[in-house]
Amino acid sequence: MPLPQYTFTCTQNNCIAHDVHELKFKKPTDFDFQTGQFLMLDVPSIEDESDLQPRAYSIASTPAEEDVIIGIKLKHGGRAGEWVKQKLKPGVEVAVKGPLGVFLLNKETTKDYLFICTGAGLAPFRSMIKSALEAWDTRRMDLIHGVCEEQDFFWKEEFAALTEKYPNLHTHYTLSKPGDDWNGHTGYVQGVIPEVIESIENCNVYVCGNPTMTKSCKDLCEELGVPKEDFHMEGYI
């Protein structure tokens, strides 16, 4: 069965952190998706717009939001990074395939949710967490987000507003290269897990980030007794 194809029109391209852009696209009327899924965008080269290559990005918006939102960590000199910086402006049309993926929230579980991510791996969790909270899911939800330096964080104000509105959401931030004025957690995200979670075996765990981090989290969760069916992982390069 061929993948669904759409033409998305960019409505906003905002730099929201160091090398991180939030892209918004007008949602086609017939486009639908599940939280945690991703899209394949046809990204043109800067030199030749007919030279297209697909790039995969998680959907950060909820199905209820008017726009389709994507969060991208730019790689300097990379095809997508240069395209986002130089060419992707409001009004630009982009060929899109999807939605794709089975990194989906288990809504049937009675366990708490634990979300662990680095960098732009936060994108699918914005969709998952907002959707679950707005559906009045009252179970405990913990989010651990790790980046290198404080300037790399994004959507912190939005998540702060969510934690104020929904007391069952708890956010934990960590830096691998903290500055002198940083008062939060330090080190890698897998090291933060034992500091903030008492009984991880009672959690449905979701991990999104680079392959090294996701493997480390998988090994730790196995060691701590998380059942295989309660561990969900999405890696990116």
Short mmCIF file of N, CA, C and O in Angstrom, two decimals, residues 39-156:
data_model
loop_
_atom_site.label_atom_id
_atom_site.label_comp_id
_atom_site.label_asym_id
_atom_site.label_seq_id
_atom_site.Cartn_x
_atom_site.Cartn_y
_atom_site.Cartn_z
N LEU A 39 6.95 12.00 10.17
CA LEU A 39 6.73 12.32 8.77
C LEU A 39 8.04 12.23 8.00
O LEU A 39 9.12 12.41 8.57
N MET A 40 7.93 11.97 6.71
CA MET A 40 9.08 12.04 5.80
C MET A 40 8.91 13.29 4.95
O MET A 40 7.96 13.40 4.17
N LEU A 41 9.81 14.26 5.11
CA LEU A 41 9.79 15.48 4.33
C LEU A 41 10.77 15.37 3.18
O LEU A 41 11.91 14.91 3.37
N ASP A 42 10.36 15.77 1.98
CA ASP A 42 11.27 15.83 0.83
C ASP A 42 12.06 17.13 0.94
O ASP A 42 11.52 18.23 0.73
N VAL A 43 13.34 17.02 1.29
CA VAL A 43 14.18 18.19 1.52
C VAL A 43 15.04 18.45 0.28
O VAL A 43 15.84 17.60 -0.11
N PRO A 44 14.91 19.63 -0.33
CA PRO A 44 15.72 19.95 -1.50
C PRO A 44 17.12 20.42 -1.12
O PRO A 44 17.33 20.93 -0.01
N SER A 45 18.05 20.26 -2.04
CA SER A 45 19.37 20.84 -1.82
C SER A 45 19.30 22.34 -2.06
O SER A 45 18.40 22.83 -2.75
N ILE A 46 20.22 23.08 -1.48
CA ILE A 46 20.23 24.53 -1.65
C ILE A 46 20.54 24.91 -3.09
O ILE A 46 19.99 25.87 -3.64
N GLU A 47 21.39 24.12 -3.74
CA GLU A 47 21.82 24.43 -5.09
C GLU A 47 20.80 24.05 -6.15
O GLU A 47 20.67 24.71 -7.18
N ASP A 48 20.03 22.99 -5.92
CA ASP A 48 19.11 22.48 -6.93
C ASP A 48 17.83 22.00 -6.25
O ASP A 48 17.82 20.95 -5.61
N GLU A 49 16.75 22.76 -6.38
CA GLU A 49 15.50 22.44 -5.70
C GLU A 49 14.85 21.16 -6.21
O GLU A 49 13.98 20.60 -5.55
N SER A 50 15.26 20.70 -7.40
CA SER A 50 14.71 19.45 -7.92
C SER A 50 15.40 18.22 -7.34
O SER A 50 14.93 17.10 -7.49
N ASP A 51 16.52 18.46 -6.64
CA ASP A 51 17.27 17.38 -5.99
C ASP A 51 16.69 17.18 -4.60
O ASP A 51 16.99 17.93 -3.67
N LEU A 52 15.84 16.16 -4.45
CA LEU A 52 15.12 15.94 -3.20
C LEU A 52 15.60 14.69 -2.49
O LEU A 52 15.87 13.67 -3.13
N GLN A 53 15.70 14.77 -1.18
CA GLN A 53 16.02 13.61 -0.36
C GLN A 53 15.08 13.60 0.86
O GLN A 53 14.81 14.65 1.43
N PRO A 54 14.59 12.42 1.25
CA PRO A 54 13.67 12.36 2.39
C PRO A 54 14.41 12.48 3.72
O PRO A 54 15.52 11.97 3.88
N ARG A 55 13.76 13.17 4.67
CA ARG A 55 14.26 13.26 6.03
C ARG A 55 13.10 13.01 6.98
O ARG A 55 11.99 13.52 6.77
N ALA A 56 13.34 12.23 8.03
CA ALA A 56 12.28 11.84 8.97
C ALA A 56 12.27 12.76 10.19
O ALA A 56 13.33 13.02 10.79
N TYR A 57 11.09 13.24 10.57
CA TYR A 57 10.93 14.10 11.74
C TYR A 57 9.66 13.73 12.49
O TYR A 57 8.59 13.56 11.90
N SER A 58 9.78 13.66 13.81
CA SER A 58 8.62 13.37 14.65
C SER A 58 7.65 14.53 14.65
O SER A 58 8.06 15.70 14.57
N ILE A 59 6.38 14.21 14.76
CA ILE A 59 5.34 15.24 14.86
C ILE A 59 5.25 15.68 16.32
O ILE A 59 5.06 14.86 17.21
N ALA A 60 5.41 16.98 16.55
CA ALA A 60 5.38 17.51 17.92
C ALA A 60 4.01 18.03 18.32
O ALA A 60 3.74 18.22 19.50
N SER A 61 3.16 18.28 17.34
CA SER A 61 1.83 18.81 17.65
C SER A 61 0.89 17.69 18.05
O SER A 61 1.15 16.51 17.81
N THR A 62 -0.23 18.07 18.64
CA THR A 62 -1.27 17.11 18.96
C THR A 62 -2.27 17.07 17.80
O THR A 62 -2.36 18.03 17.03
N PRO A 63 -3.02 15.99 17.67
CA PRO A 63 -4.04 15.95 16.61
C PRO A 63 -5.06 17.07 16.71
O PRO A 63 -5.69 17.42 15.71
N ALA A 64 -5.24 17.64 17.90
CA ALA A 64 -6.24 18.70 18.08
C ALA A 64 -5.74 20.07 17.66
O ALA A 64 -6.55 20.99 17.45
N GLU A 65 -4.43 20.25 17.51
CA GLU A 65 -3.89 21.56 17.15
C GLU A 65 -4.10 21.87 15.67
O GLU A 65 -4.13 20.98 14.83
N GLU A 66 -4.20 23.15 15.37
CA GLU A 66 -4.50 23.57 14.00
C GLU A 66 -3.33 23.34 13.06
O GLU A 66 -3.52 23.04 11.87
N ASP A 67 -2.11 23.52 13.54
CA ASP A 67 -0.93 23.35 12.71
C ASP A 67 -0.25 22.01 12.98
O ASP A 67 -0.40 21.43 14.06
N VAL A 68 0.51 21.56 12.01
CA VAL A 68 1.43 20.44 12.23
C VAL A 68 2.76 21.05 12.65
O VAL A 68 3.32 21.90 11.94
N ILE A 69 3.27 20.64 13.79
CA ILE A 69 4.49 21.22 14.35
C ILE A 69 5.60 20.18 14.34
O ILE A 69 5.39 19.02 14.68
N ILE A 70 6.79 20.63 13.94
CA ILE A 70 7.98 19.79 13.94
C ILE A 70 9.11 20.56 14.61
O ILE A 70 9.29 21.75 14.35
N GLY A 71 9.86 19.90 15.46
CA GLY A 71 11.04 20.51 16.07
C GLY A 71 12.29 19.89 15.49
O GLY A 71 12.45 18.68 15.51
N ILE A 72 13.19 20.73 14.96
CA ILE A 72 14.38 20.23 14.27
C ILE A 72 15.64 20.80 14.91
O ILE A 72 15.77 22.01 15.09
N LYS A 73 16.57 19.92 15.23
CA LYS A 73 17.91 20.32 15.64
C LYS A 73 18.77 20.42 14.39
O LYS A 73 18.97 19.43 13.67
N LEU A 74 19.25 21.63 14.08
CA LEU A 74 19.96 21.85 12.84
C LEU A 74 21.40 21.33 12.91
O LEU A 74 22.08 21.47 13.93
N LYS A 75 21.82 20.70 11.83
CA LYS A 75 23.20 20.27 11.68
C LYS A 75 23.85 21.20 10.68
O LYS A 75 23.46 21.26 9.52
N HIS A 76 24.85 21.95 11.14
CA HIS A 76 25.50 22.93 10.28
C HIS A 76 26.14 22.25 9.07
O HIS A 76 26.87 21.27 9.20
N GLY A 77 25.81 22.79 7.90
CA GLY A 77 26.34 22.22 6.66
C GLY A 77 25.52 21.08 6.13
O GLY A 77 25.74 20.63 5.00
N GLY A 78 24.56 20.59 6.92
CA GLY A 78 23.71 19.50 6.48
C GLY A 78 22.62 19.98 5.54
O GLY A 78 22.24 21.16 5.55
N ARG A 79 22.11 19.08 4.74
CA ARG A 79 21.08 19.45 3.76
C ARG A 79 19.87 20.09 4.43
O ARG A 79 19.45 21.18 4.06
N ALA A 80 19.31 19.41 5.42
CA ALA A 80 18.10 19.92 6.07
C ALA A 80 18.38 21.20 6.85
O ALA A 80 17.58 22.14 6.83
N GLY A 81 19.51 21.24 7.53
CA GLY A 81 19.85 22.42 8.32
C GLY A 81 19.97 23.68 7.47
O GLY A 81 19.43 24.74 7.82
N GLU A 82 20.66 23.57 6.34
CA GLU A 82 20.82 24.73 5.47
C GLU A 82 19.50 25.11 4.81
O GLU A 82 19.20 26.29 4.62
N TRP A 83 18.70 24.12 4.46
CA TRP A 83 17.39 24.39 3.86
C TRP A 83 16.48 25.13 4.84
O TRP A 83 15.82 26.11 4.47
N VAL A 84 16.46 24.66 6.08
CA VAL A 84 15.62 25.32 7.09
C VAL A 84 16.08 26.75 7.32
O VAL A 84 15.26 27.67 7.43
N LYS A 85 17.38 26.99 7.38
CA LYS A 85 17.90 28.32 7.64
C LYS A 85 17.74 29.26 6.45
O LYS A 85 17.40 30.44 6.61
N GLN A 86 17.96 28.75 5.24
CA GLN A 86 18.03 29.63 4.08
C GLN A 86 16.75 29.70 3.24
O GLN A 86 16.44 30.74 2.66
N LYS A 87 16.00 28.61 3.18
CA LYS A 87 14.94 28.53 2.18
C LYS A 87 13.53 28.37 2.74
O LYS A 87 12.57 28.80 2.11
N LEU A 88 13.40 27.72 3.90
CA LEU A 88 12.06 27.41 4.39
C LEU A 88 11.44 28.61 5.08
O LEU A 88 11.76 28.92 6.23
N LYS A 89 10.56 29.29 4.38
CA LYS A 89 9.90 30.48 4.89
C LYS A 89 8.38 30.30 4.76
O LYS A 89 7.91 29.42 4.03
N PRO A 90 7.60 31.11 5.48
CA PRO A 90 6.15 31.02 5.34
C PRO A 90 5.72 31.10 3.87
O PRO A 90 6.22 31.95 3.12
N GLY A 91 4.84 30.20 3.48
CA GLY A 91 4.37 30.15 2.11
C GLY A 91 5.04 29.08 1.27
O GLY A 91 4.51 28.68 0.23
N VAL A 92 6.20 28.58 1.71
CA VAL A 92 6.90 27.54 0.97
C VAL A 92 6.17 26.21 1.12
O VAL A 92 5.78 25.83 2.23
N GLU A 93 5.99 25.50 0.02
CA GLU A 93 5.31 24.21 0.04
C GLU A 93 6.33 23.08 0.12
O GLU A 93 7.40 23.15 -0.48
N VAL A 94 5.97 22.03 0.87
CA VAL A 94 6.86 20.90 1.10
C VAL A 94 6.10 19.61 0.84
O VAL A 94 4.97 19.44 1.32
N ALA A 95 6.70 18.70 0.08
CA ALA A 95 6.10 17.39 -0.15
C ALA A 95 6.36 16.51 1.07
O ALA A 95 7.49 16.43 1.56
N VAL A 96 5.32 15.85 1.54
CA VAL A 96 5.38 15.08 2.79
C VAL A 96 4.75 13.71 2.58
O VAL A 96 3.73 13.58 1.91
N LYS A 97 5.38 12.70 3.18
CA LYS A 97 4.80 11.36 3.20
C LYS A 97 4.57 10.95 4.65
O LYS A 97 5.35 11.27 5.53
N GLY A 98 3.49 10.23 4.87
CA GLY A 98 3.20 9.78 6.23
C GLY A 98 1.74 10.03 6.60
O GLY A 98 0.94 10.36 5.74
N PRO A 99 1.42 9.84 7.87
CA PRO A 99 2.30 9.57 9.01
C PRO A 99 2.78 8.13 9.05
O PRO A 99 2.17 7.24 8.46
N LEU A 100 3.91 7.94 9.76
CA LEU A 100 4.55 6.64 9.87
C LEU A 100 4.91 6.37 11.33
O LEU A 100 5.00 7.28 12.14
N GLY A 101 5.18 5.09 11.62
CA GLY A 101 5.72 4.74 12.92
C GLY A 101 4.74 4.12 13.88
O GLY A 101 3.53 4.34 13.80
N VAL A 102 5.30 3.32 14.79
CA VAL A 102 4.51 2.61 15.81
C VAL A 102 4.99 2.97 17.22
O VAL A 102 4.76 2.24 18.16
N PHE A 103 5.68 4.11 17.33
CA PHE A 103 6.11 4.60 18.64
C PHE A 103 4.93 5.32 19.27
O PHE A 103 4.87 6.54 19.36
N LEU A 104 3.96 4.52 19.72
CA LEU A 104 2.67 5.05 20.14
C LEU A 104 2.46 4.89 21.64
O LEU A 104 2.98 3.96 22.25
N LEU A 105 1.69 5.80 22.19
CA LEU A 105 1.40 5.76 23.62
C LEU A 105 0.41 4.64 23.92
O LEU A 105 -0.63 4.51 23.28
N ASN A 106 0.77 3.80 24.89
CA ASN A 106 -0.11 2.72 25.33
C ASN A 106 -1.16 3.31 26.27
O ASN A 106 -0.89 3.56 27.44
N LYS A 107 -2.36 3.51 25.75
CA LYS A 107 -3.41 4.12 26.55
C LYS A 107 -4.15 3.13 27.43
O LYS A 107 -4.95 3.51 28.27
N GLU A 108 -3.86 1.84 27.23
CA GLU A 108 -4.56 0.80 27.99
C GLU A 108 -3.86 0.46 29.30
O GLU A 108 -4.45 -0.11 30.20
N THR A 109 -2.58 0.82 29.41
CA THR A 109 -1.83 0.49 30.62
C THR A 109 -2.37 1.25 31.82
O THR A 109 -2.86 2.38 31.69
N THR A 110 -2.26 0.64 32.98
CA THR A 110 -2.63 1.32 34.23
C THR A 110 -1.41 1.92 34.92
O THR A 110 -1.54 2.55 35.96
N LYS A 111 -0.24 1.71 34.33
CA LYS A 111 0.99 2.19 34.95
C LYS A 111 1.22 3.67 34.66
O LYS A 111 0.62 4.25 33.75
N ASP A 112 2.15 4.26 35.44
CA ASP A 112 2.54 5.64 35.21
C ASP A 112 3.36 5.72 33.92
O ASP A 112 3.91 4.72 33.45
N TYR A 113 3.49 6.94 33.39
CA TYR A 113 4.29 7.17 32.19
C TYR A 113 5.63 7.80 32.58
O TYR A 113 5.67 8.74 33.38
N LEU A 114 6.71 7.30 31.98
CA LEU A 114 8.03 7.91 32.12
C LEU A 114 8.57 8.18 30.72
O LEU A 114 8.71 7.25 29.92
N PHE A 115 8.86 9.45 30.42
CA PHE A 115 9.38 9.86 29.13
C PHE A 115 10.83 10.33 29.30
O PHE A 115 11.10 11.19 30.14
N ILE A 116 11.73 9.78 28.50
CA ILE A 116 13.16 10.10 28.61
C ILE A 116 13.66 10.50 27.23
O ILE A 116 13.48 9.75 26.26
N CYS A 117 14.30 11.67 27.13
CA CYS A 117 14.75 12.12 25.81
C CYS A 117 15.94 13.03 25.90
O CYS A 117 16.26 13.60 26.96
N THR A 118 16.61 13.17 24.77
CA THR A 118 17.69 14.14 24.62
C THR A 118 17.39 15.00 23.40
O THR A 118 16.82 14.52 22.41
N GLY A 119 17.77 16.28 23.46
CA GLY A 119 17.64 17.18 22.32
C GLY A 119 16.26 17.19 21.71
O GLY A 119 15.23 17.29 22.39
N ALA A 120 16.23 17.06 20.37
CA ALA A 120 14.97 17.11 19.64
C ALA A 120 14.12 15.86 19.84
O ALA A 120 13.00 15.78 19.33
N GLY A 121 14.63 14.89 20.60
CA GLY A 121 13.83 13.73 20.97
C GLY A 121 12.63 14.09 21.82
O GLY A 121 11.75 13.26 22.07
N LEU A 122 12.57 15.36 22.24
CA LEU A 122 11.42 15.84 23.01
C LEU A 122 10.17 15.94 22.13
O LEU A 122 9.04 15.92 22.64
N ALA A 123 10.35 16.05 20.81
CA ALA A 123 9.23 16.34 19.90
C ALA A 123 8.05 15.38 20.05
O ALA A 123 6.91 15.83 20.26
N PRO A 124 8.24 14.06 19.93
CA PRO A 124 7.06 13.19 20.05
C PRO A 124 6.43 13.23 21.43
O PRO A 124 5.22 12.98 21.57
N PHE A 125 7.22 13.56 22.45
CA PHE A 125 6.68 13.59 23.81
C PHE A 125 5.82 14.83 24.05
O PHE A 125 4.91 14.80 24.88
N ARG A 126 6.10 15.91 23.34
CA ARG A 126 5.20 17.06 23.42
C ARG A 126 3.82 16.64 22.96
O ARG A 126 2.81 16.96 23.59
N SER A 127 3.77 15.91 21.86
CA SER A 127 2.50 15.44 21.32
C SER A 127 1.81 14.46 22.27
O SER A 127 0.63 14.59 22.58
N MET A 128 2.58 13.48 22.75
CA MET A 128 2.01 12.46 23.63
C MET A 128 1.50 13.05 24.94
O MET A 128 0.37 12.78 25.37
N ILE A 129 2.34 13.86 25.59
CA ILE A 129 2.01 14.37 26.92
C ILE A 129 0.83 15.34 26.86
O ILE A 129 -0.11 15.24 27.65
N LYS A 130 0.89 16.29 25.92
CA LYS A 130 -0.22 17.25 25.81
C LYS A 130 -1.54 16.54 25.51
O LYS A 130 -2.58 16.87 26.10
N SER A 131 -1.49 15.57 24.60
CA SER A 131 -2.73 14.85 24.24
C SER A 131 -3.29 14.10 25.44
O SER A 131 -4.50 14.13 25.70
N ALA A 132 -2.41 13.42 26.18
CA ALA A 132 -2.87 12.64 27.33
C ALA A 132 -3.43 13.55 28.42
O ALA A 132 -4.49 13.27 29.00
N LEU A 133 -2.76 14.64 28.70
CA LEU A 133 -3.22 15.56 29.74
C LEU A 133 -4.54 16.21 29.35
O LEU A 133 -5.45 16.33 30.19
N GLU A 134 -4.66 16.61 28.09
CA GLU A 134 -5.89 17.27 27.65
C GLU A 134 -7.07 16.31 27.59
O GLU A 134 -8.23 16.73 27.55
N ALA A 135 -6.75 15.00 27.55
CA ALA A 135 -7.81 13.99 27.65
C ALA A 135 -8.11 13.67 29.13
O ALA A 135 -8.85 12.73 29.42
N TRP A 136 -7.51 14.44 30.03
CA TRP A 136 -7.71 14.32 31.47
C TRP A 136 -7.21 12.98 32.01
O TRP A 136 -7.82 12.36 32.86
N ASP A 137 -6.07 12.53 31.47
CA ASP A 137 -5.38 11.38 32.03
C ASP A 137 -4.70 11.85 33.32
O ASP A 137 -3.87 12.75 33.30
N THR A 138 -5.07 11.25 34.44
CA THR A 138 -4.60 11.74 35.74
C THR A 138 -3.46 10.93 36.34
O THR A 138 -3.04 11.19 37.46
N ARG A 139 -2.94 9.96 35.61
CA ARG A 139 -1.82 9.18 36.13
C ARG A 139 -0.58 10.06 36.23
O ARG A 139 -0.47 11.10 35.57
N ARG A 140 0.41 9.66 37.01
CA ARG A 140 1.65 10.39 37.12
C ARG A 140 2.43 10.26 35.81
O ARG A 140 2.54 9.18 35.23
N MET A 141 2.96 11.40 35.36
CA MET A 141 3.82 11.43 34.18
C MET A 141 5.10 12.17 34.52
O MET A 141 5.06 13.28 35.05
N ASP A 142 6.24 11.53 34.23
CA ASP A 142 7.53 12.16 34.45
C ASP A 142 8.25 12.31 33.12
O ASP A 142 8.31 11.36 32.32
N LEU A 143 8.80 13.49 32.89
CA LEU A 143 9.59 13.77 31.70
C LEU A 143 11.01 14.11 32.11
O LEU A 143 11.22 15.02 32.92
N ILE A 144 11.98 13.39 31.56
CA ILE A 144 13.40 13.70 31.76
C ILE A 144 13.96 14.15 30.41
O ILE A 144 13.96 13.38 29.44
N HIS A 145 14.43 15.39 30.35
CA HIS A 145 14.97 15.95 29.10
C HIS A 145 16.41 16.39 29.33
O HIS A 145 16.68 17.16 30.25
N GLY A 146 17.31 15.88 28.51
CA GLY A 146 18.72 16.22 28.65
C GLY A 146 19.29 16.87 27.41
O GLY A 146 18.96 16.49 26.28
N VAL A 147 20.14 17.89 27.61
CA VAL A 147 20.87 18.55 26.52
C VAL A 147 22.28 18.83 27.02
O VAL A 147 22.61 18.55 28.18
N CYS A 148 23.12 19.39 26.15
CA CYS A 148 24.50 19.68 26.55
C CYS A 148 24.56 20.91 27.44
O CYS A 148 25.01 20.85 28.59
N GLU A 149 24.10 22.05 26.91
CA GLU A 149 24.19 23.32 27.62
C GLU A 149 22.79 23.93 27.77
O GLU A 149 21.87 23.59 27.03
N GLU A 150 22.67 24.86 28.70
CA GLU A 150 21.36 25.41 29.01
C GLU A 150 20.72 26.09 27.80
O GLU A 150 19.50 26.08 27.66
N GLN A 151 21.52 26.66 26.92
CA GLN A 151 20.99 27.32 25.73
C GLN A 151 20.32 26.35 24.75
O GLN A 151 19.62 26.77 23.83
N ASP A 152 20.52 25.05 24.97
CA ASP A 152 19.95 24.05 24.08
C ASP A 152 18.52 23.65 24.45
O ASP A 152 17.85 22.95 23.68
N PHE A 153 18.03 24.07 25.61
CA PHE A 153 16.66 23.73 26.01
C PHE A 153 15.64 24.49 25.18
O PHE A 153 15.88 25.63 24.75
N PHE A 154 14.48 23.90 24.97
CA PHE A 154 13.37 24.56 24.29
C PHE A 154 12.06 23.99 24.83
O PHE A 154 12.03 22.92 25.41
N TRP A 155 10.99 24.76 24.66
CA TRP A 155 9.64 24.43 25.14
C TRP A 155 9.56 24.32 26.67
O TRP A 155 8.59 23.78 27.21
N LYS A 156 10.56 24.85 27.38
CA LYS A 156 10.52 24.76 28.85
C LYS A 156 9.36 25.57 29.42
O LYS A 156 8.71 25.12 30.37
#
